[in-house]
Tab-separated table of C-alpha atoms in Angstrom:
chain	number	residue	atom	x	y	z
A	1164	MET	CA	59.861	272.492	218.908
A	1165	LYS	CA	57.006	275.008	218.948
A	1166	LEU	CA	57.481	278.631	220.000
A	1167	TRP	CA	55.449	278.387	223.194
A	1168	GLN	CA	57.434	275.279	224.189
A	1169	LYS	CA	60.701	277.163	223.582
A	1170	VAL	CA	59.470	280.107	225.665
A	1171	PHE	CA	58.338	277.739	228.419
A	1172	LEU	CA	61.605	275.771	228.469
A	1173	GLY	CA	63.790	278.899	228.255
A	1174	THR	CA	61.925	280.714	231.037
A	1175	PHE	CA	61.850	277.630	233.235
A	1176	LEU	CA	65.574	276.878	232.860
A	1177	LEU	CA	66.547	280.538	233.333
A	1178	PHE	CA	64.513	280.756	236.530
A	1179	GLU	CA	65.924	277.495	237.880
A	1180	VAL	CA	69.521	278.559	237.209
A	1181	LEU	CA	69.073	282.000	238.781
A	1182	PHE	CA	67.020	280.704	241.711
A	1183	ASN	CA	69.395	277.845	242.559
A	1184	THR	CA	72.515	279.987	242.125
A	1185	SER	CA	71.213	282.839	244.286
A	1186	SER	CA	69.861	280.455	246.923
A	1187	PHE	CA	73.134	278.518	247.229
A	1188	TYR	CA	75.040	281.796	247.360
A	1189	LEU	CA	72.852	283.054	250.231
A	1190	ILE	CA	73.213	279.769	252.123
A	1191	GLU	CA	76.980	279.763	251.669
A	1192	HIS	CA	77.216	283.447	252.603
A	1193	ASN	CA	75.218	282.914	255.808
A	1194	PHE	CA	77.286	279.847	256.688
A	1195	ASN	CA	80.581	281.696	256.206
A	1196	SER	CA	79.271	284.624	258.303
A	1197	ASN	CA	78.207	282.285	261.116
A	1198	LEU	CA	81.494	280.365	260.953
A	1199	SER	CA	83.481	283.616	261.079
A	1200	ALA	CA	81.470	284.710	264.130
A	1201	VAL	CA	82.093	281.351	265.845
A	1202	ILE	CA	85.834	281.584	265.134
A	1203	GLU	CA	86.014	285.174	266.431
A	1204	ARG	CA	84.120	284.142	269.524
A	1205	GLY	CA	86.463	281.191	270.033
A	1206	LEU	CA	89.549	283.386	269.675
A	1207	SER	CA	88.168	285.824	272.234
A	1208	GLU	CA	87.256	283.107	274.739
A	1209	GLN	CA	90.640	281.402	274.284
A	1210	MET	CA	92.336	284.736	275.019
A	1211	ILE	CA	90.172	285.290	278.104
A	1212	ILE	CA	90.935	281.826	279.497
A	1213	GLN	CA	94.644	282.225	278.752
A	1214	SER	CA	94.754	285.627	280.514
A	1215	GLN	CA	92.769	284.333	283.476
A	1216	VAL	CA	95.186	281.375	283.931
A	1217	ARG	CA	98.199	283.726	283.885
A	1218	THR	CA	96.526	286.074	286.388
A	1219	ASP	CA	95.638	283.268	288.757
A	1220	TRP	CA	99.121	281.755	288.492
A	1221	THR	CA	100.765	285.139	289.164
A	1222	TYR	CA	98.540	285.692	292.200
A	1223	LEU	CA	99.237	282.171	293.516
A	1224	SER	CA	102.995	282.501	292.996
A	1225	THR	CA	103.044	285.834	294.819
A	1226	LEU	CA	100.976	284.433	297.707
A	1227	ASN	CA	103.154	281.314	298.018
A	1228	GLY	CA	106.281	283.449	297.951
A	1229	GLN	CA	105.009	285.473	300.883
A	1230	ILE	CA	104.478	282.318	302.959
A	1231	GLN	CA	107.666	280.766	301.555
A	1232	LEU	CA	106.001	277.929	299.648
A	1233	THR	CA	107.200	276.531	296.354
A	1234	SER	CA	104.782	276.801	293.379
A	1235	ASN	CA	104.602	274.127	290.688
A	1236	ALA	CA	102.925	275.261	287.473
A	1237	GLN	CA	102.016	271.783	286.211
A	1238	ASP	CA	100.363	270.920	289.546
A	1239	PHE	CA	98.531	274.231	289.430
A	1240	LEU	CA	97.168	273.459	285.983
A	1241	GLU	CA	96.234	269.846	286.794
A	1242	ASN	CA	94.327	270.963	289.890
A	1243	ASN	CA	92.643	274.129	288.611
A	1244	ALA	CA	92.215	273.878	284.826
A	1245	ASP	CA	88.793	272.350	285.179
A	1246	LYS	CA	87.296	275.492	286.695
A	1247	TYR	CA	88.029	277.564	283.555
A	1248	THR	CA	85.499	275.579	281.563
A	1249	ARG	CA	82.656	275.935	284.060
A	1250	PHE	CA	81.507	279.163	282.532
A	1251	PHE	CA	80.816	277.433	279.214
A	1252	ASN	CA	78.469	274.738	278.043
A	1253	SER	CA	80.243	271.542	278.933
A	1254	ASN	CA	78.972	269.855	275.778
A	1255	GLU	CA	80.352	272.538	273.497
A	1256	VAL	CA	83.577	273.970	274.953
A	1257	PHE	CA	86.552	271.925	276.038
A	1258	LEU	CA	90.030	272.763	277.303
A	1259	GLU	CA	93.304	271.006	276.710
A	1260	ILE	CA	96.740	271.906	278.221
A	1261	LEU	CA	99.992	270.374	276.958
A	1262	ASP	CA	103.555	270.769	278.204
A	1263	ASN	CA	106.473	271.810	276.014
A	1264	HIS	CA	106.824	268.198	274.841
A	1265	ASP	CA	103.140	268.103	273.762
A	1266	LYS	CA	102.286	265.748	276.612
A	1267	THR	CA	98.846	266.192	278.061
A	1268	VAL	CA	98.712	268.029	281.389
A	1269	PHE	CA	94.950	268.494	281.413
A	1270	THR	CA	92.115	267.742	278.994
A	1271	SER	CA	88.349	267.794	279.105
A	1272	PHE	CA	88.011	266.883	275.407
A	1273	PRO	CA	86.164	263.528	275.091
A	1274	GLY	CA	87.369	262.700	271.572
A	1275	LYS	CA	90.535	261.157	270.277
A	1276	ASN	CA	92.820	263.659	268.550
A	1277	ASP	CA	94.807	262.978	265.421
A	1278	LYS	CA	98.535	262.598	265.660
A	1279	ASN	CA	99.083	265.265	263.075
A	1280	ARG	CA	98.000	268.432	264.885
A	1281	GLN	CA	99.096	271.447	262.892
A	1282	GLU	CA	97.645	273.896	265.404
A	1283	LEU	CA	100.386	272.917	267.889
A	1284	ASN	CA	103.202	274.268	265.685
A	1285	LEU	CA	103.508	277.641	267.425
A	1286	SER	CA	106.659	279.616	266.619
A	1287	GLU	CA	106.409	282.658	268.914
A	1288	SER	CA	105.213	283.158	272.449
A	1289	ASP	CA	102.141	285.156	271.422
A	1290	ASP	CA	101.466	283.040	268.368
A	1291	ARG	CA	97.969	281.506	268.064
A	1292	LYS	CA	96.603	279.123	265.503
A	1293	TYR	CA	93.239	277.576	264.824
A	1294	ILE	CA	91.990	274.709	262.723
A	1295	ILE	CA	88.631	273.050	262.069
A	1296	ARG	CA	88.700	269.282	262.176
A	1297	ASP	CA	86.180	266.440	262.191
A	1298	VAL	CA	86.578	264.064	265.108
A	1299	GLU	CA	84.415	260.987	265.504
A	1300	GLY	CA	81.618	262.387	263.354
A	1301	ARG	CA	81.554	265.865	264.870
A	1302	THR	CA	83.225	269.103	263.822
A	1303	TYR	CA	85.421	271.022	266.269
A	1304	LEU	CA	87.276	274.310	266.294
A	1305	PHE	CA	90.749	274.006	267.754
A	1306	ILE	CA	92.499	277.256	268.917
A	1307	SER	CA	95.954	276.928	270.411
A	1308	GLY	CA	98.259	279.459	272.105
A	1309	ASN	CA	101.454	279.473	274.181
A	1310	LEU	CA	101.029	279.700	277.933
A	1311	SER	CA	104.121	280.558	280.042
A	1312	LEU	CA	103.780	280.057	283.775
A	1313	GLY	CA	107.001	280.983	285.517
A	1314	ALA	CA	109.867	279.149	283.925
A	1315	LYS	CA	107.696	276.524	282.291
A	1316	ALA	CA	105.994	276.699	278.907
A	1317	PHE	CA	102.671	275.136	278.117
A	1318	LYS	CA	100.170	275.139	275.254
A	1319	LEU	CA	96.549	275.978	275.986
A	1320	ILE	CA	94.093	274.580	273.389
A	1321	TYR	CA	90.537	275.889	273.320
A	1322	ILE	CA	88.151	273.417	271.665
A	1323	ARG	CA	84.578	274.300	270.605
A	1324	ASP	CA	82.067	271.943	269.073
A	1325	ILE	CA	80.791	273.764	265.972
A	1326	SER	CA	78.858	270.829	264.510
A	1327	LYS	CA	75.644	272.824	264.935
A	1328	THR	CA	76.922	275.475	262.514
A	1329	TYR	CA	77.453	272.839	259.822
A	1330	GLN	CA	74.188	271.144	260.733
A	1331	ASP	CA	72.394	274.467	260.244
A	1332	LYS	CA	73.955	274.748	256.791
A	1333	ASN	CA	72.928	271.197	255.887
A	1334	SER	CA	69.419	271.892	257.209
A	1335	GLN	CA	69.172	275.016	255.047
A	1336	VAL	CA	70.350	273.073	251.978
A	1337	SER	CA	67.854	270.291	252.708
A	1338	LEU	CA	65.051	272.835	253.219
A	1339	PHE	CA	66.057	274.580	249.998
A	1340	PHE	CA	65.789	271.345	247.993
A	1341	LYS	CA	62.318	270.687	249.425
A	1342	ILE	CA	61.186	274.247	248.649
A	1343	ASN	CA	62.799	274.036	245.212
A	1344	ILE	CA	60.871	270.861	244.366
A	1345	VAL	CA	57.564	272.509	245.349
A	1346	ILE	CA	58.407	275.734	243.498
A	1347	THR	CA	59.560	273.774	240.429
A	1348	ILE	CA	56.250	271.901	240.230
A	1349	ILE	CA	54.167	275.072	240.741
A	1350	LEU	CA	56.367	277.074	238.350
A	1351	ALA	CA	56.249	274.414	235.624
A	1352	GLY	CA	52.446	274.152	235.838
A	1353	GLY	CA	51.922	277.915	236.059
A	1354	LEU	CA	54.313	278.717	233.223
A	1355	TYR	CA	52.817	276.022	231.011
A	1356	LEU	CA	49.280	277.378	231.430
A	1357	LEU	CA	50.317	281.057	231.257
A	1358	ILE	CA	52.458	280.736	228.108
A	1359	TRP	CA	49.922	278.445	226.444
A	1360	TYR	CA	47.203	281.035	227.182
A	1361	LEU	CA	49.282	284.047	226.060
A	1362	THR	CA	50.317	282.387	222.778
A	1363	ARG	CA	46.818	281.280	221.777
A	1364	SER	CA	46.571	284.254	219.368
A	1365	ILE	CA	49.761	283.115	217.625
A	1366	ARG	CA	48.281	279.648	217.173
A	1367	SER	CA	45.121	281.238	215.753
A	1368	LEU	CA	47.291	283.282	213.390
A	1369	ASN	CA	49.054	280.123	212.271
A	1370	GLU	CA	45.778	278.282	211.672
A	1371	SER	CA	44.316	281.253	209.769
A	1372	ALA	CA	47.445	281.616	207.624
A	1373	ARG	CA	47.255	277.900	206.784
A	1374	ALA	CA	43.544	278.235	205.935
A	1375	ILE	CA	44.165	281.256	203.698
A	1376	ALA	CA	47.062	279.464	201.981
A	1377	GLY	CA	44.609	276.631	201.277
A	1378	GLY	CA	42.120	279.002	199.651
A	1379	GLY	CA	39.944	279.950	202.632
A	1380	TYR	CA	40.255	283.691	202.049
A	1381	SER	CA	37.327	284.509	204.338
A	1382	GLN	CA	39.231	283.144	207.366
A	1383	ARG	CA	39.828	285.736	210.110
A	1384	VAL	CA	41.713	285.718	213.410
A	1385	PRO	CA	39.702	286.393	216.599
A	1386	ILE	CA	41.206	289.437	218.368
A	1387	SER	CA	41.244	288.822	222.118
A	1388	SER	CA	43.768	291.407	223.330
A	1389	SER	CA	45.085	294.884	222.559
A	1390	ASP	CA	48.780	294.106	223.030
A	1391	GLU	CA	51.383	293.562	220.284
A	1392	ILE	CA	49.901	290.175	219.376
A	1393	GLY	CA	46.402	291.717	219.208
A	1394	ILE	CA	47.729	294.451	216.891
A	1395	LEU	CA	49.448	291.778	214.790
A	1396	ALA	CA	46.149	289.852	214.571
A	1397	GLU	CA	44.320	293.040	213.516
A	1398	ASN	CA	46.923	293.764	210.825
A	1399	PHE	CA	46.729	290.135	209.698
A	1400	ASN	CA	42.937	290.445	209.310
A	1401	GLN	CA	43.386	293.635	207.278
A	1402	MET	CA	45.910	291.822	205.080
A	1403	ALA	CA	43.483	288.882	204.698
A	1404	GLU	CA	40.703	291.288	203.676
A	1405	ALA	CA	43.007	292.874	201.080
A	1406	VAL	CA	43.998	289.435	199.775
A	1407	GLU	CA	40.360	288.325	199.624
A	1408	SER	CA	39.383	291.513	197.811
A	1409	LYS	CA	42.266	291.158	195.353
A	1410	VAL	CA	41.476	287.501	194.694
A	1411	ALA	CA	37.801	288.354	194.141
A	1412	GLU	CA	38.860	291.127	191.774
A	1413	LEU	CA	41.144	288.754	189.857
A	1414	GLU	CA	38.394	286.135	189.670
A	1415	GLU	CA	35.980	288.768	188.396
A	1416	THR	CA	38.557	289.913	185.826
A	1417	VAL	CA	39.118	286.345	184.625
A	1418	LYS	CA	35.374	285.794	184.473
A	1419	SER	CA	34.877	289.032	182.508
A	1420	ARG	CA	37.652	288.133	180.085
A	1421	GLN	CA	36.211	284.676	179.521
A	1422	LEU	CA	32.767	286.208	179.002
A	1423	PHE	CA	34.292	288.733	176.625
A	1424	ILE	CA	35.933	285.940	174.605
A	1425	ASN	CA	32.687	283.961	174.526
A	1426	TYR	CA	30.715	286.967	173.290
A	1427	LEU	CA	33.400	287.855	170.755
A	1428	THR	CA	33.472	284.294	169.432
A	1429	HIS	CA	29.712	284.330	169.108
A	1430	GLU	CA	29.686	287.702	167.329
A	1431	LEU	CA	32.380	286.557	164.893
A	1432	LYS	CA	30.783	283.188	164.220
A	1433	THR	CA	27.423	284.470	162.906
A	1434	PRO	CA	28.644	286.773	160.105
A	1435	LEU	CA	31.466	284.390	159.159
A	1436	THR	CA	28.976	281.522	158.815
A	1437	SER	CA	26.768	283.698	156.608
A	1438	ILE	CA	29.686	284.811	154.459
A	1439	ILE	CA	30.981	281.237	154.013
A	1440	GLY	CA	27.468	279.958	153.287
A	1441	TYR	CA	26.684	282.563	150.637
A	1442	ALA	CA	30.158	282.255	149.105
A	1443	ASP	CA	29.677	278.490	148.804
A	1444	LEU	CA	26.256	279.119	147.258
A	1445	LEU	CA	27.833	281.366	144.622
A	1446	ARG	CA	30.561	278.783	144.018
A	1447	THR	CA	28.278	275.756	143.548
A	1448	ALA	CA	24.918	277.064	142.312
A	1449	LYS	CA	24.029	277.862	138.725
A	1450	TYR	CA	24.168	281.519	137.916
A	1451	ASN	CA	20.973	283.372	138.725
A	1452	GLU	CA	21.106	287.146	138.740
A	1453	GLU	CA	18.652	287.582	141.609
A	1454	THR	CA	20.312	284.926	143.759
A	1455	PHE	CA	23.769	286.257	142.826
A	1456	PHE	CA	22.814	289.827	143.849
A	1457	LYS	CA	21.130	288.704	147.061
A	1458	ALA	CA	24.160	286.627	148.089
A	1459	LEU	CA	26.586	289.453	147.382
A	1460	THR	CA	24.370	291.832	149.380
A	1461	TYR	CA	24.499	289.492	152.408
A	1462	ILE	CA	28.240	289.024	152.043
A	1463	TYR	CA	28.722	292.808	151.877
A	1464	SER	CA	26.387	293.409	154.827
A	1465	GLU	CA	28.083	290.808	157.031
A	1466	GLY	CA	31.503	292.087	155.944
A	1467	LYS	CA	30.513	295.573	157.085
A	1468	ARG	CA	29.391	294.102	160.398
A	1469	LEU	CA	32.796	292.490	160.846
A	1470	GLU	CA	34.500	295.758	159.915
A	1471	SER	CA	32.369	297.680	162.392
A	1472	LEU	CA	33.088	295.077	165.064
A	1473	SER	CA	36.846	295.295	164.458
A	1474	PHE	CA	36.752	299.106	164.716
A	1475	LYS	CA	34.802	298.963	167.978
A	1476	LEU	CA	37.173	296.356	169.425
A	1477	MET	CA	40.135	298.456	168.364
A	1478	ASP	CA	38.620	301.491	170.103
A	1479	LEU	CA	38.031	299.485	173.293
A	1480	ILE	CA	41.584	298.026	173.286
A	1481	LEU	CA	43.212	301.375	172.539
A	1482	ILE	CA	41.190	303.207	175.181
A	1483	GLY	CA	41.925	300.535	177.772
A	1484	ASN	CA	45.680	300.810	177.146
A	1485	LYS	CA	45.830	304.525	176.517
A	1486	LYS	CA	47.265	307.078	178.901
A	1487	PRO	CA	45.604	310.209	177.582
A	1488	GLU	CA	47.467	313.492	177.446
A	1489	MET	CA	44.885	315.885	178.856
A	1490	GLU	CA	44.662	319.632	178.626
A	1491	TYR	CA	42.287	322.246	179.983
A	1492	MET	CA	39.250	322.709	177.686
A	1493	ASP	CA	35.788	324.209	177.905
A	1494	ILE	CA	33.146	321.463	177.949
A	1495	ALA	CA	30.463	323.786	176.533
A	1496	VAL	CA	32.519	324.379	173.368
A	1497	ILE	CA	32.951	320.640	172.702
A	1498	CYS	CA	29.242	319.979	173.320
A	1499	GLY	CA	28.402	322.654	170.748
A	1500	GLU	CA	30.546	320.867	168.164
A	1501	LEU	CA	28.669	317.590	168.739
A	1502	GLU	CA	25.362	319.017	167.556
A	1503	ALA	CA	26.836	319.765	164.142
A	1504	ALA	CA	28.541	316.389	163.874
A	1505	LEU	CA	25.325	314.461	164.563
A	1506	LYS	CA	23.117	316.599	162.367
A	1507	PRO	CA	22.578	313.943	159.631
A	1508	GLN	CA	21.428	311.306	162.119
A	1509	LEU	CA	19.186	313.817	163.908
A	1510	GLU	CA	17.585	314.975	160.673
A	1511	ASN	CA	17.094	311.395	159.500
A	1512	LYS	CA	14.792	310.727	162.483
A	1513	GLN	CA	13.626	314.346	162.806
A	1514	ILE	CA	14.954	314.492	166.361
A	1515	THR	CA	15.646	317.748	168.183
A	1516	LEU	CA	18.854	317.999	170.213
A	1517	LEU	CA	18.838	320.683	172.924
A	1518	VAL	CA	22.318	321.577	174.177
A	1519	LYS	CA	22.305	323.434	177.523
A	1520	ALA	CA	25.874	323.184	178.742
A	1521	GLU	CA	27.356	325.696	181.166
A	1522	SER	CA	30.843	326.840	180.448
A	1523	TYR	CA	33.382	324.933	182.555
A	1524	THR	CA	37.079	324.378	182.008
A	1525	MET	CA	38.655	321.106	183.127
A	1526	LEU	CA	41.324	318.601	182.128
A	1527	LEU	CA	40.076	316.556	179.126
A	1528	GLU	CA	41.330	314.411	176.299
A	1529	ARG	CA	39.413	316.049	173.470
A	1530	ASP	CA	38.935	313.080	171.114
A	1531	LEU	CA	37.972	310.657	173.885
A	1532	PHE	CA	35.503	313.117	175.373
A	1533	LYS	CA	33.874	313.631	171.970
A	1534	LEU	CA	33.743	309.845	171.472
A	1535	LEU	CA	32.073	309.496	174.897
A	1536	CYS	CA	29.376	312.058	174.104
A	1537	SER	CA	28.922	310.767	170.517
A	1538	ASN	CA	28.305	307.196	171.715
A	1539	LEU	CA	25.786	308.305	174.323
A	1540	LEU	CA	23.969	310.627	171.895
A	1541	ASP	CA	24.012	307.895	169.228
A	1542	ASN	CA	22.354	305.493	171.686
A	1543	ALA	CA	19.784	308.164	172.581
A	1544	ILE	CA	18.995	308.747	168.877
A	1545	LYS	CA	18.566	304.979	168.283
A	1546	ALA	CA	16.299	304.676	171.325
A	1547	SER	CA	14.133	307.692	170.403
A	1548	ASP	CA	11.101	307.692	168.164
A	1549	ILE	CA	10.853	309.817	165.054
A	1550	GLY	CA	10.259	313.435	166.032
A	1551	GLY	CA	11.591	312.941	169.553
A	1552	GLN	CA	13.776	315.184	171.642
A	1553	ILE	CA	17.157	314.721	173.299
A	1554	VAL	CA	18.641	317.057	175.927
A	1555	LEU	CA	22.362	317.467	176.537
A	1556	ARG	CA	22.718	319.402	179.771
A	1557	GLY	CA	25.920	320.451	181.541
A	1558	SER	CA	25.865	321.948	185.060
A	1559	VAL	CA	28.579	323.272	187.315
A	1560	ILE	CA	28.230	321.884	190.846
A	1561	LYS	CA	29.878	324.088	193.468
A	1562	ASP	CA	32.792	322.497	195.322
A	1563	MET	CA	32.261	319.230	193.457
A	1564	GLY	CA	32.874	319.596	189.699
A	1565	TYR	CA	30.712	319.195	186.644
A	1566	VAL	CA	27.700	317.012	185.807
A	1567	LEU	CA	26.770	316.115	182.240
A	1568	ASP	CA	23.257	314.753	181.573
A	1569	ILE	CA	22.075	313.160	178.344
A	1570	GLN	CA	18.340	312.589	178.459
A	1571	ASP	CA	16.022	310.977	175.905
A	1572	HIS	CA	12.355	309.973	175.946
A	1573	GLY	CA	12.787	306.722	174.054
A	1574	VAL	CA	12.086	303.074	174.748
A	1575	GLY	CA	14.024	302.968	178.023
A	1576	ILE	CA	15.814	300.046	179.693
A	1577	SER	CA	14.337	297.562	182.124
A	1578	SER	CA	15.676	297.641	185.702
A	1579	GLU	CA	17.133	294.126	185.458
A	1580	ASN	CA	19.260	295.125	182.449
A	1581	ILE	CA	20.614	298.440	183.765
A	1582	SER	CA	23.317	296.776	185.916
A	1583	ARG	CA	24.723	294.977	182.838
A	1584	ILE	CA	24.655	297.664	180.166
A	1585	PHE	CA	28.369	298.516	180.624
A	1586	GLU	CA	29.436	294.894	180.013
A	1587	PRO	CA	31.078	294.326	176.592
A	1588	PHE	CA	28.711	292.737	174.051
A	1589	PHE	CA	25.660	293.123	176.255
A	1590	VAL	CA	22.715	294.406	174.219
A	1591	VAL	CA	19.246	295.192	175.527
A	1592	ASP	CA	17.466	294.473	172.239
A	1593	SER	CA	19.509	292.070	170.117
A	1594	ILE	CA	17.267	292.396	167.030
A	1595	GLN	CA	17.338	296.169	167.077
A	1596	SER	CA	21.081	296.167	167.761
A	1597	LYS	CA	21.824	293.964	164.781
A	1598	ALA	CA	19.682	296.186	162.603
A	1599	ASN	CA	21.838	299.144	163.729
A	1600	HIS	CA	25.144	297.195	163.516
A	1601	GLY	CA	25.434	297.354	167.334
A	1602	PHE	CA	27.559	294.947	169.334
A	1603	GLY	CA	27.073	296.241	172.869
A	1604	LEU	CA	30.540	297.816	172.953
A	1605	GLY	CA	29.534	301.496	172.920
A	1606	LEU	CA	28.730	301.816	176.630
A	1607	ALA	CA	31.750	299.682	177.571
A	1608	ILE	CA	33.893	302.217	175.700
A	1609	CYS	CA	32.075	305.078	177.485
A	1610	ALA	CA	32.764	303.500	180.879
A	1611	GLU	CA	36.501	303.216	180.048
A	1612	ILE	CA	36.654	306.878	178.948
A	1613	VAL	CA	34.947	308.041	182.158
A	1614	ARG	CA	37.358	305.907	184.188
A	1615	LEU	CA	40.351	307.533	182.458
A	1616	HIS	CA	38.921	310.942	183.425
A	1617	GLU	CA	38.428	309.700	187.018
A	1618	GLY	CA	34.703	310.389	186.763
A	1619	GLN	CA	31.541	308.442	187.524
A	1620	ILE	CA	28.795	307.346	185.124
A	1621	ASP	CA	25.253	306.340	186.175
A	1622	VAL	CA	22.140	305.437	184.230
A	1623	GLU	CA	18.526	306.018	185.218
A	1624	SER	CA	15.870	304.557	182.939
A	1625	LYS	CA	12.285	303.366	182.797
A	1626	LEU	CA	10.657	301.382	180.030
A	1627	CYS	CA	8.687	303.536	177.574
A	1628	GLU	CA	9.690	306.717	179.478
A	1629	GLY	CA	13.281	307.225	178.451
A	1630	THR	CA	16.806	307.148	179.768
A	1631	THR	CA	19.092	309.653	181.515
A	1632	VAL	CA	22.845	309.097	181.563
A	1633	LYS	CA	24.583	311.169	184.257
A	1634	ILE	CA	28.362	311.678	184.200
A	1635	ARG	CA	30.123	313.340	187.134
A	1636	PHE	CA	33.553	314.908	186.681
A	1637	PHE	CA	35.125	315.709	190.029
A	1638	LYS	CA	37.481	318.546	190.813
């Protein structure tokens, strides 16, 4: 069973139980109150009639005594009892008088009484009893009391038709069932629509979760309210965005790794093919000094390429896995050391290196930072013409950190290649790179070093105008 169906059924049943219980309690409470009032009224009226009969009998006995007449109580009751019911509704109140042997002296009650009449068992003279009994389809209240007139004892029974009280109760119960049927229909329809409407966001969440589980990471939940469910939908969308971003990142990582393997395989295949080919030539061909020397030269050259490639790969792997232990160093001092280290390469192409680095102390890993600058300066030297100039400039930026610029005026990089220059094995000029034993790993290594220093590296370049590499180290 779905959640909204459970909420609907639970709410509906709870309301029906509470509504029916409280309604029946109110009906029963009102009925008992009315019945108690009717009984109290009956007791009072029975007492009034009983007192009035005694008063009249006393007056009559006194009057007859004065004129020396004999008074008979039974005759008095037979002749006068009828007048005591004239003050009441003749259809509701009746009077019955019995002698001490329970024989009827007077009765206005139209029904037939049962033989077993518990209300007649009166023990004391002032004892009164009442009972409610159904007679011939109607309900009556019987109130009995002893009535002593002179030397004779009688029983006066007050009878009231209280069928209307029970009919009122039955009418209220009948009306309640009719109202309950109408309310049940309206409540069921209203609750169904209300709960279905309020839980629409949960259904959307369920559909979105199913779509995301099936690979639809761009699926989002429409937010239609600001309540708890709306907040849940907003959090779900944030989670979906994070999942989509992470999945895209993983896909990009897998793609990069596959590309890396493809490039690596290609780079290994070419020199290995050359080495195997020339080795087979030496093994099968007749000895010729020129051919022998040429083959060995190619084998040596390709072997050096493989050695260089293995060193570069080792650097990239080590840097990627390394957690450098940094210490505070002055960048200007390290930049000054680079000029001396690169002096042979600079002199070979008669290139001038201008170092203009401001003194600035920050957390660095010395060897990695020197490798970063060496790779960038090496690229600048290879890109520059003979007699060119390279500028290494370091500037302190207030409240931000330090910016290191390496600028050359060499061949430059086209705009479509700039976005890919940090990819492993990507080379702008494959012929020139092979001539310089380049594999496109230098800038990938630089990007890893900058990442370890939590910096940012950007490249600006134009063909035939030169290239500027800008590295920002933040505070």
